[in-house]
Amino acid sequence: MAAPQTVDEYLAGFEPDVGDRLRLVRSTLHDAVPGLTDGIRYGMPVVAIDGRYLVHYAGWKHHIGLYPVPVFTGTDDDLEADLAPLRSTKDTIKLLHRQPIPVELLTRLARALAAERAAST
């Protein structure tokens, strides 16, 4: 099977329930940060702003992963406290399929990542 070339091709490769969850992640990121673009990088969807990647996301058997998500110490301790239970490694967030997608938290995360990206340019 050929690697997906678009996000829509990637999403089409999942069972409907997981595909719907991935679409919710995608739309939440786009709603949070106007002007994001979609792409495929390292075989998974990525959203980018001004040509620079913001965050990758991928579907797995038991979860959706978001990568890389830096630790927000000193910049937004409340956000980091809310993300901490979802971290599986330092730079990875896992959204388990058995739990609802935390839309409000993803919105905050996307905006924080975009602000961090803007500050580094």
mmCIF file of N, CA and C in Angstrom:
data_model
loop_
_atom_site.group_PDB
_atom_site.id
_atom_site.type_symbol
_atom_site.label_atom_id
_atom_site.label_comp_id
_atom_site.label_asym_id
_atom_site.label_seq_id
_atom_site.Cartn_x
_atom_site.Cartn_y
_atom_site.Cartn_z
ATOM 1 N N MET A 1 0.837 -1.176 0.000
ATOM 2 C CA MET A 1 0.000 0.000 0.000
ATOM 3 C C MET A 1 0.890 1.250 0.000
ATOM 4 N N ALA A 2 0.588 2.188 -0.885
ATOM 5 C CA ALA A 2 1.367 3.419 -1.009
ATOM 6 C C ALA A 2 1.109 4.339 0.184
ATOM 7 N N ALA A 3 2.128 5.062 0.551
ATOM 8 C CA ALA A 3 1.984 6.026 1.645
ATOM 9 C C ALA A 3 1.031 7.138 1.217
ATOM 10 N N PRO A 4 0.200 7.619 2.139
ATOM 11 C CA PRO A 4 -0.728 8.699 1.778
ATOM 12 C C PRO A 4 0.028 9.958 1.386
ATOM 13 N N GLN A 5 -0.513 10.641 0.379
ATOM 14 C CA GLN A 5 0.094 11.879 -0.096
ATOM 15 C C GLN A 5 -0.622 13.116 0.435
ATOM 16 N N THR A 6 -1.860 12.920 0.922
ATOM 17 C CA THR A 6 -2.642 14.029 1.469
ATOM 18 C C THR A 6 -3.224 13.621 2.810
ATOM 19 N N VAL A 7 -3.653 14.610 3.562
ATOM 20 C CA VAL A 7 -4.286 14.320 4.849
ATOM 21 C C VAL A 7 -5.584 13.546 4.629
ATOM 22 N N ASP A 8 -6.355 13.897 3.621
ATOM 23 C CA ASP A 8 -7.595 13.177 3.351
ATOM 24 C C ASP A 8 -7.319 11.705 3.047
ATOM 25 N N GLU A 9 -6.281 11.407 2.283
ATOM 26 C CA GLU A 9 -5.904 10.012 2.033
ATOM 27 C C GLU A 9 -5.522 9.318 3.335
ATOM 28 N N TYR A 10 -4.771 10.004 4.177
ATOM 29 C CA TYR A 10 -4.369 9.439 5.465
ATOM 30 C C TYR A 10 -5.605 9.099 6.295
ATOM 31 N N LEU A 11 -6.526 10.040 6.419
ATOM 32 C CA LEU A 11 -7.723 9.841 7.242
ATOM 33 C C LEU A 11 -8.607 8.730 6.689
ATOM 34 N N ALA A 12 -8.642 8.571 5.381
ATOM 35 C CA ALA A 12 -9.470 7.540 4.760
ATOM 36 C C ALA A 12 -8.991 6.134 5.101
ATOM 37 N N GLY A 13 -7.777 6.003 5.572
ATOM 38 C CA GLY A 13 -7.224 4.695 5.916
ATOM 39 C C GLY A 13 -7.632 4.168 7.279
ATOM 40 N N PHE A 14 -8.483 4.891 7.993
ATOM 41 C CA PHE A 14 -8.882 4.492 9.345
ATOM 42 C C PHE A 14 -10.336 4.061 9.395
ATOM 43 N N GLU A 15 -10.637 3.234 10.383
ATOM 44 C CA GLU A 15 -12.029 2.882 10.659
ATOM 45 C C GLU A 15 -12.787 4.184 10.918
ATOM 46 N N PRO A 16 -14.086 4.218 10.624
ATOM 47 C CA PRO A 16 -14.842 5.471 10.755
ATOM 48 C C PRO A 16 -14.739 6.153 12.117
ATOM 49 N N ASP A 17 -14.776 5.399 13.205
ATOM 50 C CA ASP A 17 -14.743 6.051 14.519
ATOM 51 C C ASP A 17 -13.402 6.739 14.772
ATOM 52 N N VAL A 18 -12.303 6.109 14.401
ATOM 53 C CA VAL A 18 -10.985 6.721 14.581
ATOM 54 C C VAL A 18 -10.812 7.872 13.586
ATOM 55 N N GLY A 19 -11.274 7.668 12.353
ATOM 56 C CA GLY A 19 -11.207 8.747 11.361
ATOM 57 C C GLY A 19 -11.956 9.982 11.815
ATOM 58 N N ASP A 20 -13.126 9.779 12.428
ATOM 59 C CA ASP A 20 -13.896 10.916 12.945
ATOM 60 C C ASP A 20 -13.137 11.641 14.052
ATOM 61 N N ARG A 21 -12.465 10.901 14.914
ATOM 62 C CA ARG A 21 -11.681 11.513 15.995
ATOM 63 C C ARG A 21 -10.512 12.320 15.411
ATOM 64 N N LEU A 22 -9.855 11.753 14.403
ATOM 65 C CA LEU A 22 -8.759 12.463 13.751
ATOM 66 C C LEU A 22 -9.256 13.734 13.061
ATOM 67 N N ARG A 23 -10.415 13.652 12.432
ATOM 68 C CA ARG A 23 -10.991 14.846 11.790
ATOM 69 C C ARG A 23 -11.322 15.916 12.832
ATOM 70 N N LEU A 24 -11.784 15.493 14.013
ATOM 71 C CA LEU A 24 -12.063 16.450 15.082
ATOM 72 C C LEU A 24 -10.772 17.126 15.548
ATOM 73 N N VAL A 25 -9.701 16.360 15.687
ATOM 74 C CA VAL A 25 -8.408 16.955 16.049
ATOM 75 C C VAL A 25 -8.006 17.970 14.982
ATOM 76 N N ARG A 26 -8.087 17.572 13.735
ATOM 77 C CA ARG A 26 -7.715 18.460 12.624
ATOM 78 C C ARG A 26 -8.539 19.745 12.641
ATOM 79 N N SER A 27 -9.857 19.626 12.740
ATOM 80 C CA SER A 27 -10.704 20.820 12.702
ATOM 81 C C SER A 27 -10.490 21.699 13.937
ATOM 82 N N THR A 28 -10.232 21.092 15.080
ATOM 83 C CA THR A 28 -9.969 21.865 16.296
ATOM 84 C C THR A 28 -8.705 22.692 16.135
ATOM 85 N N LEU A 29 -7.658 22.093 15.589
ATOM 86 C CA LEU A 29 -6.411 22.834 15.366
ATOM 87 C C LEU A 29 -6.638 23.988 14.411
ATOM 88 N N HIS A 30 -7.357 23.732 13.322
ATOM 89 C CA HIS A 30 -7.628 24.783 12.332
ATOM 90 C C HIS A 30 -8.508 25.892 12.905
ATOM 91 N N ASP A 31 -9.496 25.534 13.703
ATOM 92 C CA ASP A 31 -10.361 26.543 14.312
ATOM 93 C C ASP A 31 -9.596 27.405 15.308
ATOM 94 N N ALA A 32 -8.633 26.803 15.990
ATOM 95 C CA ALA A 32 -7.877 27.517 17.020
ATOM 96 C C ALA A 32 -6.895 28.521 16.436
ATOM 97 N N VAL A 33 -6.322 28.178 15.295
ATOM 98 C CA VAL A 33 -5.281 29.018 14.694
ATOM 99 C C VAL A 33 -5.619 29.230 13.219
ATOM 100 N N PRO A 34 -6.268 30.329 12.898
ATOM 101 C CA PRO A 34 -6.595 30.607 11.494
ATOM 102 C C PRO A 34 -5.332 30.653 10.629
ATOM 103 N N GLY A 35 -5.470 30.156 9.419
ATOM 104 C CA GLY A 35 -4.358 30.209 8.480
ATOM 105 C C GLY A 35 -3.466 28.984 8.467
ATOM 106 N N LEU A 36 -3.783 27.957 9.255
ATOM 107 C CA LEU A 36 -2.978 26.737 9.225
ATOM 108 C C LEU A 36 -3.145 26.043 7.879
ATOM 109 N N THR A 37 -2.096 25.378 7.454
ATOM 110 C CA THR A 37 -2.156 24.551 6.254
ATOM 111 C C THR A 37 -1.889 23.108 6.642
ATOM 112 N N ASP A 38 -2.415 22.186 5.830
ATOM 113 C CA ASP A 38 -2.236 20.761 6.076
ATOM 114 C C ASP A 38 -1.145 20.197 5.196
ATOM 115 N N GLY A 39 -0.537 19.132 5.663
ATOM 116 C CA GLY A 39 0.433 18.405 4.860
ATOM 117 C C GLY A 39 0.697 17.044 5.464
ATOM 118 N N ILE A 40 1.537 16.305 4.796
ATOM 119 C CA ILE A 40 1.998 15.006 5.293
ATOM 120 C C ILE A 40 3.500 15.128 5.467
ATOM 121 N N ARG A 41 3.982 14.741 6.613
ATOM 122 C CA ARG A 41 5.415 14.787 6.925
ATOM 123 C C ARG A 41 5.707 13.578 7.786
ATOM 124 N N TYR A 42 6.751 12.844 7.478
ATOM 125 C CA TYR A 42 7.072 11.605 8.193
ATOM 126 C C TYR A 42 5.900 10.625 8.173
ATOM 127 N N GLY A 43 5.098 10.656 7.119
ATOM 128 C CA GLY A 43 4.000 9.715 6.967
ATOM 129 C C GLY A 43 2.769 10.002 7.804
ATOM 130 N N MET A 44 2.714 11.185 8.404
ATOM 131 C CA MET A 44 1.564 11.541 9.236
ATOM 132 C C MET A 44 1.140 12.975 8.947
ATOM 133 N N PRO A 45 -0.104 13.313 9.292
ATOM 134 C CA PRO A 45 -0.552 14.692 9.084
ATOM 135 C C PRO A 45 0.229 15.685 9.937
ATOM 136 N N VAL A 46 0.396 16.863 9.370
ATOM 137 C CA VAL A 46 1.029 17.968 10.076
ATOM 138 C C VAL A 46 0.239 19.223 9.732
ATOM 139 N N VAL A 47 0.102 20.104 10.699
ATOM 140 C CA VAL A 47 -0.435 21.431 10.423
ATOM 141 C C VAL A 47 0.729 22.404 10.551
ATOM 142 N N ALA A 48 0.727 23.380 9.639
ATOM 143 C CA ALA A 48 1.829 24.337 9.581
ATOM 144 C C ALA A 48 1.277 25.746 9.520
ATOM 145 N N ILE A 49 2.122 26.677 9.936
ATOM 146 C CA ILE A 49 1.787 28.091 9.859
ATOM 147 C C ILE A 49 2.987 28.800 9.241
ATOM 148 N N ASP A 50 2.712 29.597 8.226
ATOM 149 C CA ASP A 50 3.773 30.322 7.517
ATOM 150 C C ASP A 50 4.882 29.380 7.043
ATOM 151 N N GLY A 51 4.489 28.185 6.596
ATOM 152 C CA GLY A 51 5.448 27.238 6.055
ATOM 153 C C GLY A 51 6.257 26.461 7.076
ATOM 154 N N ARG A 52 6.022 26.681 8.357
ATOM 155 C CA ARG A 52 6.749 25.967 9.427
ATOM 156 C C ARG A 52 5.773 25.082 10.178
ATOM 157 N N TYR A 53 6.185 23.839 10.421
ATOM 158 C CA TYR A 53 5.263 22.924 11.080
ATOM 159 C C TYR A 53 4.925 23.410 12.479
ATOM 160 N N LEU A 54 3.684 23.140 12.871
ATOM 161 C CA LEU A 54 3.220 23.477 14.215
ATOM 162 C C LEU A 54 3.159 22.214 15.061
ATOM 163 N N VAL A 55 2.431 21.209 14.549
ATOM 164 C CA VAL A 55 2.327 19.944 15.276
ATOM 165 C C VAL A 55 1.886 18.847 14.309
ATOM 166 N N HIS A 56 2.405 17.635 14.537
ATOM 167 C CA HIS A 56 1.995 16.440 13.804
ATOM 168 C C HIS A 56 0.959 15.709 14.648
ATOM 169 N N TYR A 57 0.095 14.943 13.988
ATOM 170 C CA TYR A 57 -0.828 14.069 14.717
ATOM 171 C C TYR A 57 -0.969 12.774 13.942
ATOM 172 N N ALA A 58 -1.218 11.691 14.665
ATOM 173 C CA ALA A 58 -1.288 10.380 14.020
ATOM 174 C C ALA A 58 -2.246 9.477 14.776
ATOM 175 N N GLY A 59 -2.910 8.632 14.023
ATOM 176 C CA GLY A 59 -3.825 7.670 14.620
ATOM 177 C C GLY A 59 -3.129 6.347 14.887
ATOM 178 N N TRP A 60 -3.437 5.775 16.036
ATOM 179 C CA TRP A 60 -2.895 4.484 16.442
ATOM 180 C C TRP A 60 -4.046 3.624 16.954
ATOM 181 N N LYS A 61 -3.739 2.395 17.281
ATOM 182 C CA LYS A 61 -4.772 1.442 17.691
ATOM 183 C C LYS A 61 -5.566 1.929 18.906
ATOM 184 N N HIS A 62 -4.874 2.490 19.887
ATOM 185 C CA HIS A 62 -5.534 2.874 21.139
ATOM 186 C C HIS A 62 -5.565 4.375 21.402
ATOM 187 N N HIS A 63 -4.930 5.150 20.531
ATOM 188 C CA HIS A 63 -4.849 6.590 20.815
ATOM 189 C C HIS A 63 -4.544 7.389 19.558
ATOM 190 N N ILE A 64 -4.620 8.699 19.704
ATOM 191 C CA ILE A 64 -4.101 9.654 18.722
ATOM 192 C C ILE A 64 -2.909 10.325 19.395
ATOM 193 N N GLY A 65 -1.807 10.392 18.685
ATOM 194 C CA GLY A 65 -0.614 11.039 19.214
ATOM 195 C C GLY A 65 -0.416 12.403 18.580
ATOM 196 N N LEU A 66 0.071 13.345 19.371
ATOM 197 C CA LEU A 66 0.469 14.663 18.880
ATOM 198 C C LEU A 66 1.944 14.834 19.193
ATOM 199 N N TYR A 67 2.699 15.323 18.176
ATOM 200 C CA TYR A 67 4.154 15.393 18.287
ATOM 201 C C TYR A 67 4.693 16.616 17.551
ATOM 202 N N PRO A 68 5.793 17.165 17.899
ATOM 203 C CA PRO A 68 6.271 17.253 19.271
ATOM 204 C C PRO A 68 5.503 18.341 20.016
ATOM 205 N N VAL A 69 5.266 18.095 21.255
ATOM 206 C CA VAL A 69 4.605 19.077 22.120
ATOM 207 C C VAL A 69 5.583 19.387 23.253
ATOM 208 N N PRO A 70 6.205 20.566 23.193
ATOM 209 C CA PRO A 70 7.199 20.901 24.214
ATOM 210 C C PRO A 70 6.563 21.062 25.590
ATOM 211 N N VAL A 71 7.392 20.958 26.589
ATOM 212 C CA VAL A 71 6.942 21.200 27.955
ATOM 213 C C VAL A 71 6.839 22.707 28.140
ATOM 214 N N PHE A 72 5.686 23.155 28.632
ATOM 215 C CA PHE A 72 5.418 24.587 28.785
ATOM 216 C C PHE A 72 5.722 25.051 30.214
ATOM 217 N N THR A 73 6.941 24.912 30.640
ATOM 218 C CA THR A 73 7.294 25.369 31.977
ATOM 219 C C THR A 73 7.708 26.829 31.905
ATOM 220 N N GLY A 74 7.159 27.606 32.793
ATOM 221 C CA GLY A 74 7.495 29.016 32.852
ATOM 222 C C GLY A 74 6.708 29.876 31.894
ATOM 223 N N THR A 75 6.181 29.301 30.805
ATOM 224 C CA THR A 75 5.424 30.087 29.844
ATOM 225 C C THR A 75 3.928 29.958 30.081
ATOM 226 N N ASP A 76 3.472 28.778 30.398
ATOM 227 C CA ASP A 76 2.050 28.560 30.667
ATOM 228 C C ASP A 76 1.919 27.341 31.573
ATOM 229 N N ASP A 77 2.160 27.560 32.850
ATOM 230 C CA ASP A 77 2.141 26.465 33.803
ATOM 231 C C ASP A 77 0.767 25.813 33.910
ATOM 232 N N ASP A 78 -0.313 26.589 33.744
ATOM 233 C CA ASP A 78 -1.657 26.008 33.793
ATOM 234 C C ASP A 78 -1.865 25.054 32.623
ATOM 235 N N LEU A 79 -1.429 25.447 31.443
ATOM 236 C CA LEU A 79 -1.547 24.570 30.285
ATOM 237 C C LEU A 79 -0.751 23.294 30.523
ATOM 238 N N GLU A 80 0.464 23.433 30.999
ATOM 239 C CA GLU A 80 1.286 22.251 31.241
ATOM 240 C C GLU A 80 0.654 21.323 32.275
ATOM 241 N N ALA A 81 0.067 21.873 33.309
ATOM 242 C CA ALA A 81 -0.603 21.043 34.321
ATOM 243 C C ALA A 81 -1.754 20.262 33.701
ATOM 244 N N ASP A 82 -2.471 20.878 32.769
ATOM 245 C CA ASP A 82 -3.588 20.200 32.109
ATOM 246 C C ASP A 82 -3.103 19.155 31.098
ATOM 247 N N LEU A 83 -1.952 19.395 30.479
ATOM 248 C CA LEU A 83 -1.394 18.442 29.523
ATOM 249 C C LEU A 83 -0.699 17.265 30.197
ATOM 250 N N ALA A 84 -0.195 17.469 31.396
ATOM 251 C CA ALA A 84 0.623 16.461 32.066
ATOM 252 C C ALA A 84 -0.007 15.061 32.092
ATOM 253 N N PRO A 85 -1.305 14.915 32.392
ATOM 254 C CA PRO A 85 -1.872 13.560 32.409
ATOM 255 C C PRO A 85 -1.922 12.900 31.028
ATOM 256 N N LEU A 86 -1.776 13.691 29.964
ATOM 257 C CA LEU A 86 -1.835 13.155 28.604
ATOM 258 C C LEU A 86 -0.452 12.867 28.022
ATOM 259 N N ARG A 87 0.582 13.257 28.731
ATOM 260 C CA ARG A 87 1.944 13.040 28.226
ATOM 261 C C ARG A 87 2.340 11.578 28.409
ATOM 262 N N SER A 88 2.933 11.017 27.335
ATOM 263 C CA SER A 88 3.485 9.672 27.453
ATOM 264 C C SER A 88 5.004 9.731 27.454
ATOM 265 N N THR A 89 5.547 10.736 26.795
ATOM 266 C CA THR A 89 6.971 11.054 26.865
ATOM 267 C C THR A 89 7.070 12.574 26.893
ATOM 268 N N LYS A 90 8.257 13.078 27.019
ATOM 269 C CA LYS A 90 8.454 14.520 27.156
ATOM 270 C C LYS A 90 7.763 15.328 26.055
ATOM 271 N N ASP A 91 7.824 14.855 24.811
ATOM 272 C CA ASP A 91 7.303 15.634 23.690
ATOM 273 C C ASP A 91 6.071 15.028 23.024
ATOM 274 N N THR A 92 5.407 14.079 23.683
ATOM 275 C CA THR A 92 4.267 13.385 23.080
ATOM 276 C C THR A 92 3.019 13.505 23.942
ATOM 277 N N ILE A 93 1.911 13.812 23.288
ATOM 278 C CA ILE A 93 0.596 13.826 23.936
ATOM 279 C C ILE A 93 -0.202 12.669 23.357
ATOM 280 N N LYS A 94 -0.838 11.883 24.227
ATOM 281 C CA LYS A 94 -1.693 10.774 23.797
ATOM 282 C C LYS A 94 -3.137 11.071 24.162
ATOM 283 N N LEU A 95 -3.999 11.001 23.155
ATOM 284 C CA LEU A 95 -5.431 11.144 23.356
ATOM 285 C C LEU A 95 -6.037 9.756 23.195
ATOM 286 N N LEU A 96 -6.331 9.110 24.300
ATOM 287 C CA LEU A 96 -6.840 7.742 24.264
ATOM 288 C C LEU A 96 -8.223 7.690 23.627
ATOM 289 N N HIS A 97 -8.455 6.663 22.813
ATOM 290 C CA HIS A 97 -9.745 6.516 22.134
ATOM 291 C C HIS A 97 -10.901 6.298 23.108
ATOM 292 N N ARG A 98 -10.612 5.793 24.275
ATOM 293 C CA ARG A 98 -11.696 5.534 25.234
ATOM 294 C C ARG A 98 -12.137 6.801 25.981
ATOM 295 N N GLN A 99 -11.480 7.917 25.691
ATOM 296 C CA GLN A 99 -11.822 9.188 26.325
ATOM 297 C C GLN A 99 -12.218 10.212 25.261
ATOM 298 N N PRO A 100 -13.101 11.147 25.616
ATOM 299 C CA PRO A 100 -13.473 12.191 24.647
ATOM 300 C C PRO A 100 -12.260 13.044 24.265
ATOM 301 N N ILE A 101 -12.292 13.568 23.058
ATOM 302 C CA ILE A 101 -11.235 14.497 22.622
ATOM 303 C C ILE A 101 -11.390 15.790 23.431
ATOM 304 N N PRO A 102 -10.333 16.236 24.100
ATOM 305 C CA PRO A 102 -10.417 17.470 24.898
ATOM 306 C C PRO A 102 -10.283 18.714 24.003
ATOM 307 N N VAL A 103 -11.368 19.081 23.363
ATOM 308 C CA VAL A 103 -11.357 20.147 22.361
ATOM 309 C C VAL A 103 -10.822 21.457 22.934
ATOM 310 N N GLU A 104 -11.296 21.851 24.090
ATOM 311 C CA GLU A 104 -10.853 23.122 24.684
ATOM 312 C C GLU A 104 -9.349 23.083 24.976
ATOM 313 N N LEU A 105 -8.861 21.968 25.469
ATOM 314 C CA LEU A 105 -7.431 21.834 25.757
ATOM 315 C C LEU A 105 -6.614 21.853 24.458
ATOM 316 N N LEU A 106 -7.089 21.184 23.415
ATOM 317 C CA LEU A 106 -6.395 21.224 22.128
ATOM 318 C C LEU A 106 -6.364 22.636 21.553
ATOM 319 N N THR A 107 -7.436 23.375 21.752
ATOM 320 C CA THR A 107 -7.485 24.769 21.299
ATOM 321 C C THR A 107 -6.405 25.574 22.014
ATOM 322 N N ARG A 108 -6.331 25.443 23.327
ATOM 323 C CA ARG A 108 -5.299 26.154 24.099
ATOM 324 C C ARG A 108 -3.897 25.738 23.656
ATOM 325 N N LEU A 109 -3.713 24.439 23.437
ATOM 326 C CA LEU A 109 -2.413 23.929 23.011
ATOM 327 C C LEU A 109 -2.020 24.510 21.661
ATOM 328 N N ALA A 110 -2.922 24.477 20.688
ATOM 329 C CA ALA A 110 -2.614 25.002 19.353
ATOM 330 C C ALA A 110 -2.243 26.477 19.422
ATOM 331 N N ARG A 111 -2.987 27.239 20.198
ATOM 332 C CA ARG A 111 -2.695 28.673 20.315
ATOM 333 C C ARG A 111 -1.354 28.915 20.989
ATOM 334 N N ALA A 112 -1.029 28.116 22.001
ATOM 335 C CA ALA A 112 0.273 28.243 22.678
ATOM 336 C C ALA A 112 1.409 27.878 21.733
ATOM 337 N N LEU A 113 1.232 26.815 20.949
ATOM 338 C CA LEU A 113 2.264 26.435 19.986
ATOM 339 C C LEU A 113 2.451 27.532 18.943
ATOM 340 N N ALA A 114 1.350 28.107 18.459
ATOM 341 C CA ALA A 114 1.440 29.174 17.465
ATOM 342 C C ALA A 114 2.136 30.404 18.058
ATOM 343 N N ALA A 115 1.830 30.746 19.301
ATOM 344 C CA ALA A 115 2.468 31.886 19.949
ATOM 345 C C ALA A 115 3.972 31.623 20.127
ATOM 346 N N GLU A 116 4.317 30.397 20.499
ATOM 347 C CA GLU A 116 5.720 30.037 20.662
ATOM 348 C C GLU A 116 6.447 30.119 19.316
ATOM 349 N N ARG A 117 5.789 29.640 18.267
ATOM 350 C CA ARG A 117 6.382 29.678 16.926
ATOM 351 C C ARG A 117 6.592 31.137 16.489
ATOM 352 N N ALA A 118 5.597 31.992 16.744
ATOM 353 C CA ALA A 118 5.689 33.408 16.364
ATOM 354 C C ALA A 118 6.824 34.097 17.124
ATOM 355 N N ALA A 119 7.003 33.733 18.382
ATOM 356 C CA ALA A 119 8.044 34.366 19.200
ATOM 357 C C ALA A 119 9.443 33.952 18.741
ATOM 358 N N SER A 120 9.547 32.816 18.065
ATOM 359 C CA SER A 120 10.865 32.327 17.644
ATOM 360 C C SER A 120 11.264 32.803 16.251
ATOM 361 N N THR A 121 10.406 33.613 15.625
ATOM 362 C CA THR A 121 10.754 34.104 14.281
ATOM 363 C C THR A 121 11.272 35.519 14.319
#
